[in-house]
Coordinates of C-alpha atoms and ligand atoms in Angstrom, one line a residue:
M1 CA 0.9 -10.2 1.3
I2 CA -3.0 -9.5 1.5
E3 CA -4.3 -9.9 -2.0
A4 CA -8.2 -9.9 -2.6
D5 CA -9.1 -10.3 -6.5
R6 CA -12.5 -9.4 -7.7
V7 CA -13.8 -11.2 -3.8
G8 CA -17.7 -11.5 -3.4
R9 CA -19.6 -12.9 -0.7
T10 CA -23.3 -13.1 -0.1
F11 CA -25.4 -14.7 2.5
T12 CA -29.2 -16.0 2.0
V13 CA -31.4 -14.6 4.5
R14 CA -35.2 -15.5 4.2
R15 CA -34.6 -17.1 0.5
R16 CA -33.2 -12.9 0.0
V17 CA -29.9 -12.9 -1.5
V18 CA -27.6 -10.3 0.5
H19 CA -24.6 -9.0 -1.2
A20 CA -22.6 -8.3 1.6
V21 CA -18.8 -8.0 -0.5
R22 CA -19.2 -7.7 -4.3
D23 CA -16.1 -7.4 -6.6
L24 CA -13.6 -5.9 -4.2
S25 CA -10.0 -6.1 -5.5
F26 CA -7.0 -4.8 -3.4
R27 CA -3.5 -5.2 -2.5
V28 CA -1.5 -4.8 0.7
G29 CA 2.2 -5.1 0.3
A30 CA 4.3 -5.9 3.5
G31 CA 5.0 -3.5 6.0
E32 CA 2.1 -1.3 5.1
F33 CA -0.3 -0.1 7.8
V34 CA -3.9 0.0 6.2
A35 CA -7.4 0.9 7.7
C36 CA -10.2 -0.3 6.1
L37 CA -13.3 2.2 6.6
G38 CA -16.8 1.9 5.5
P39 CA -20.4 2.8 7.0
N40 CA -22.1 0.5 9.2
G41 CA -23.1 -2.6 7.2
A42 CA -20.7 -1.8 4.5
G43 CA -18.9 -5.0 4.4
K44 CA -15.9 -4.7 6.4
S45 CA -16.4 -7.4 9.1
T46 CA -17.1 -9.5 6.0
T47 CA -13.9 -8.6 3.7
I48 CA -11.9 -9.7 7.1
K49 CA -13.8 -12.7 7.8
M50 CA -12.8 -13.6 4.1
L51 CA -9.0 -12.6 5.0
T52 CA -8.4 -14.8 8.1
G53 CA -10.5 -17.7 6.5
I54 CA -13.4 -17.6 8.8
L55 CA -15.8 -17.3 5.8
T56 CA -15.0 -18.7 2.3
P57 CA -15.8 -15.9 -0.7
T58 CA -18.7 -17.2 -2.8
S59 CA -16.8 -15.5 -6.2
G60 CA -12.9 -14.4 -6.5
R61 CA -9.7 -14.8 -4.8
V62 CA -8.0 -14.1 -1.5
Q63 CA -4.9 -14.8 -0.4
V64 CA -2.9 -13.6 2.9
A65 CA 0.9 -14.5 3.2
G66 CA 0.7 -16.8 -0.2
L67 CA -2.2 -19.1 1.2
D68 CA -5.7 -19.7 0.6
P69 CA -7.1 -18.7 3.7
S70 CA -10.7 -20.5 4.0
R71 CA -8.3 -23.7 2.4
R72 CA -5.3 -23.5 4.2
R73 CA -6.6 -22.3 7.5
T74 CA -4.3 -24.0 10.1
A75 CA -1.3 -23.1 7.9
L76 CA -2.2 -19.3 7.6
A77 CA -2.8 -19.6 11.9
R78 CA 1.1 -19.1 12.0
R79 CA 1.6 -16.7 9.8
I80 CA -1.5 -13.9 10.4
G81 CA -2.4 -12.8 14.2
V82 CA -6.5 -11.5 14.2
V83 CA -7.9 -9.3 17.0
F84 CA -11.8 -9.0 17.1
G85 CA -12.3 -5.8 19.1
Q86 CA -16.1 -6.9 20.4
R87 CA -15.3 -10.4 21.1
T88 CA -12.2 -12.4 22.6
T89 CA -10.4 -15.4 21.9
L90 CA -9.0 -15.5 25.3
W91 CA -10.8 -18.4 28.1
W92 CA -12.9 -16.5 29.9
D93 CA -12.7 -18.0 33.0
L94 CA -9.0 -18.7 33.0
P95 CA -6.3 -16.0 34.5
L96 CA -4.9 -14.2 31.7
R97 CA -1.4 -15.9 31.7
D98 CA -3.2 -18.9 31.7
S99 CA -5.2 -17.8 28.8
L100 CA -1.8 -16.9 27.1
E101 CA -0.1 -20.3 28.4
L102 CA -2.6 -22.2 26.1
V103 CA -2.4 -20.0 23.5
R104 CA 1.2 -20.8 23.5
L105 CA 1.1 -24.6 23.3
L106 CA -1.7 -24.3 20.5
Y107 CA 0.7 -22.4 18.6
K108 CA 3.6 -24.4 19.8
V109 CA 5.4 -21.4 20.4
D110 CA 8.8 -22.4 22.4
R111 CA 8.6 -21.9 26.2
K112 CA 12.1 -19.8 26.3
V113 CA 10.5 -17.6 23.2
F114 CA 7.1 -17.4 24.8
R115 CA 8.8 -16.1 28.3
E116 CA 10.9 -13.4 26.1
R117 CA 7.8 -12.4 24.3
L118 CA 5.6 -11.5 27.1
D119 CA 8.3 -10.3 29.1
E120 CA 8.6 -7.4 26.1
M121 CA 4.4 -7.3 25.7
C122 CA 4.2 -6.7 29.5
D123 CA 6.8 -3.7 29.1
L124 CA 5.3 -2.3 26.2
L125 CA 1.4 -2.9 27.2
D126 CA 1.9 -3.1 30.6
L127 CA 0.2 -6.0 31.1
G128 CA 2.1 -6.9 34.2
G129 CA -0.7 -5.9 36.8
F130 CA -3.5 -8.1 35.8
L131 CA -1.4 -11.1 34.0
A132 CA -3.5 -13.3 37.0
T133 CA -6.6 -12.0 37.0
P134 CA -9.2 -14.2 35.5
V135 CA -10.1 -12.6 31.6
R136 CA -14.0 -12.0 33.2
Q137 CA -12.8 -10.1 35.3
L138 CA -10.9 -7.7 32.8
S139 CA -11.6 -4.1 31.9
L140 CA -12.1 -4.0 28.1
G141 CA -8.8 -2.0 28.1
Q142 CA -7.0 -4.6 29.5
R143 CA -9.0 -6.8 27.9
M144 CA -7.9 -5.9 24.9
R145 CA -4.3 -5.7 25.5
G146 CA -4.5 -9.4 26.4
D147 CA -6.0 -9.9 23.1
I148 CA -2.9 -8.3 21.4
T149 CA -0.9 -9.9 23.2
A150 CA -2.1 -13.6 22.2
A151 CA -2.3 -12.6 18.7
L152 CA 1.3 -11.8 18.5
L153 CA 2.7 -14.7 20.6
H154 CA 4.1 -16.6 17.8
D155 CA 5.1 -13.4 15.8
P156 CA 2.9 -13.2 13.2
A157 CA 3.8 -11.3 9.8
V158 CA 0.5 -10.0 8.9
L159 CA -1.8 -8.4 12.3
V160 CA -5.8 -8.4 11.2
L161 CA -7.6 -6.1 13.8
D162 CA -11.6 -5.5 13.3
E163 CA -12.1 -2.4 15.4
P164 CA -9.2 -2.7 17.9
T165 CA -9.9 0.7 19.8
I166 CA -13.7 0.4 20.1
G167 CA -15.0 1.2 23.5
L168 CA -11.3 2.2 25.1
D169 CA -10.3 5.4 26.8
V170 CA -8.6 7.8 25.4
V171 CA -5.3 7.1 27.5
S172 CA -5.8 3.2 26.5
K173 CA -6.3 4.4 22.8
A174 CA -3.6 6.0 22.8
E175 CA -1.8 2.9 24.4
V176 CA -2.8 0.1 22.0
R177 CA -2.2 2.6 18.9
D178 CA 1.3 3.7 20.0
F179 CA 2.1 0.2 20.2
L180 CA 1.0 -1.0 16.9
R181 CA 2.9 1.8 15.3
R182 CA 6.1 0.4 17.1
L183 CA 5.0 -3.1 15.9
N184 CA 4.3 -2.1 12.5
A185 CA 7.4 0.6 12.4
E186 CA 10.2 -1.3 14.4
R187 CA 9.2 -5.4 13.5
G188 CA 7.4 -4.8 9.7
T189 CA 4.6 -6.1 10.7
T190 CA 1.8 -5.7 8.2
V191 CA -1.1 -4.1 10.0
L192 CA -4.9 -3.9 8.3
L193 CA -7.3 -2.7 10.4
T194 CA -10.9 -1.8 10.5
T195 CA -12.4 1.2 12.5
H196 CA -15.1 3.7 13.1
D197 CA -12.4 5.8 15.1
L198 CA -11.2 8.3 12.4
G199 CA -8.5 8.9 15.1
D200 CA -6.6 5.8 14.2
V201 CA -6.3 6.5 10.6
E202 CA -5.0 9.7 11.3
R203 CA -2.9 8.6 13.7
L204 CA -1.6 5.2 12.1
C205 CA -2.5 4.9 8.5
R206 CA -0.7 6.0 5.6
R207 CA -3.5 4.5 3.3
V208 CA -7.2 3.8 3.4
L209 CA -9.3 1.3 2.0
L210 CA -13.3 2.8 1.7
I211 CA -15.7 0.3 1.3
D212 CA -19.1 1.1 0.2
H213 CA -22.1 -1.1 -0.1
G214 CA -19.6 -4.1 -0.5
R215 CA -17.4 -2.4 -3.2
L216 CA -14.7 -0.6 -3.0
A217 CA -15.0 3.3 -3.2
F218 CA -11.4 4.6 -2.5
D219 CA -8.4 3.1 -2.2
G220 CA -5.5 6.1 -1.3
T221 CA -3.9 8.1 1.3
V222 CA -5.0 9.8 4.1
D223 CA -4.2 13.1 2.1
G224 CA -6.2 11.8 -1.1
L225 CA -9.0 10.9 1.1
R226 CA -9.5 14.4 2.3
A227 CA -9.3 15.4 -1.1
T228 CA -12.5 13.9 -1.8
A229 CA -14.6 16.6 0.1
P230 CA -12.8 19.6 -0.1
G231 CA -13.4 22.2 2.0
R232 CA -14.0 20.0 5.0
A233 CA -11.6 20.9 8.0
S234 CA -11.3 17.6 9.4
I235 CA -11.2 13.9 8.5
E236 CA -14.6 13.1 10.2
D237 CA -16.3 15.8 8.4
V238 CA -14.7 14.1 4.8
V239 CA -15.7 10.7 6.2
A240 CA -19.3 11.9 7.3
E241 CA -19.8 13.4 3.8
L242 CA -18.6 10.7 1.7
Y243 CA -20.6 8.1 4.1
L244 CA -23.8 10.9 3.3
R245 CA -23.3 10.9 -0.4
S246 CA -23.4 6.9 -0.4
R247 CA -27.0 6.8 1.3
T248 CA -28.1 9.1 -1.2
T249 CA -26.8 7.3 -4.2
P250 CA -28.3 4.5 -6.0
R251 CA -26.4 1.6 -5.2
T252 CA -27.2 0.4 -9.2
P253 CA -28.3 2.8 -11.9
P254 CA -32.1 2.8 -12.2
A255 CA -33.3 1.4 -15.1
P256 CA -34.2 4.0 -18.0
R257 CA -37.7 4.5 -18.1
P258 CA -39.7 4.6 -21.4
A259 CA -41.1 7.9 -22.0
P260 CA -44.5 8.4 -21.8
D261 CA -45.4 8.0 -25.5
G262 CA -43.3 5.1 -25.7
P263 CA -39.1 4.6 -26.3
S264 CA -37.5 7.2 -27.0
A265 CA -34.2 7.4 -28.7
T266 CA -31.2 9.1 -27.4
A267 CA -33.6 12.2 -26.4
Ligands
ATP1 N1 -24.0 -14.3 8.7 C1 -24.6 -13.4 7.8 N2 -25.9 -13.3 7.3 C2 -26.1 -12.7 6.8 N3 -26.3 -11.3 6.6 C3 -24.8 -11.0 6.8 C4 -23.8 -12.1 7.7 N4 -23.0 -11.1 7.9 C5 -23.0 -9.9 7.2 N5 -24.3 -10.2 6.7 C6 -24.7 -8.9 5.6 O1 -24.0 -8.4 5.2 C7 -23.6 -6.6 5.3 C8 -22.3 -6.6 5.6 O2 -22.2 -6.8 6.6 P1 -20.7 -6.4 7.7 O3 -20.8 -7.0 9.4 O4 -19.6 -7.3 7.0 O5 -20.5 -5.0 7.4 P2 -19.5 -3.9 8.5 O6 -19.2 -2.9 7.9 O7 -18.7 -4.8 9.6 O8 -20.6 -3.0 9.6 P3 -20.2 -2.4 10.9 O9 -19.8 -1.3 10.5 O10 -21.5 -2.3 11.3 O11 -19.7 -3.8 11.9 C9 -24.8 -6.5 6.1 O12 -25.6 -6.2 5.1 C10 -24.9 -7.5 7.0 O13 -25.9 -7.5 7.0

């Protein structure tokens, strides 16, 4: 369903080349629920942006739902839903209901289907109390529920979320997680999310991709991730150790230094 094959993305900032993502390869099958972890600046958002067609890779190949995201952005939009926790796709000054109606028009969702889905989302995400509220007046938790609804109105096969629980209180987090778990289990929607909240990982994901310095550092189960730092009590401790190791490990091996009295053989 999602495929990254030796993908790279660079940015040039004041003539300096930043390698945000390097040589990244992974596959996510239909119906999987996968978390993408990594320290700040590791390349997670850049990866998500390439998977959703916002950014074009500078090397390698990406396919999502059988499409090249940057070339088939419109076609892809019909197959995937995207939620950015730090930004809304809703219309700031419109009531949530009108904002969702605009999304319906954009995605050409049949009016009857829209009503059924909205009713369902109102039940599952408890939207009813604030459908008439302008988006700018919504709390972060309400806005997130609105954004998730907007991303799912066209019933996409894949849902990609960038930090969906950021800033949410414990109850809102639990509600969003419960909703995502059910979406994956009952509708079979493939879910890929980035997060710094390891509660999301423990409660939702069977598989973890760990990105470090733009490269894939781990791809496996949550238990497999724990096993990389034996003796650590919690998943937070495991991940903290991995991130600390990453800070102290050079990104590329240092060039061999010649011995003081000239180059030596294999010493
Ligand atoms: N538009 C851009 N222009 C220049 N550099 C960028 C741009 N976007 C990202 N970068 C750089 O690419 C690297 C990876 O950034 P990215 O946002 O993908 O990391 P991240 O893992 O999502 O981080 P965080 O967890 O802090 O959100 C960083 O060094 C960042 O500064």
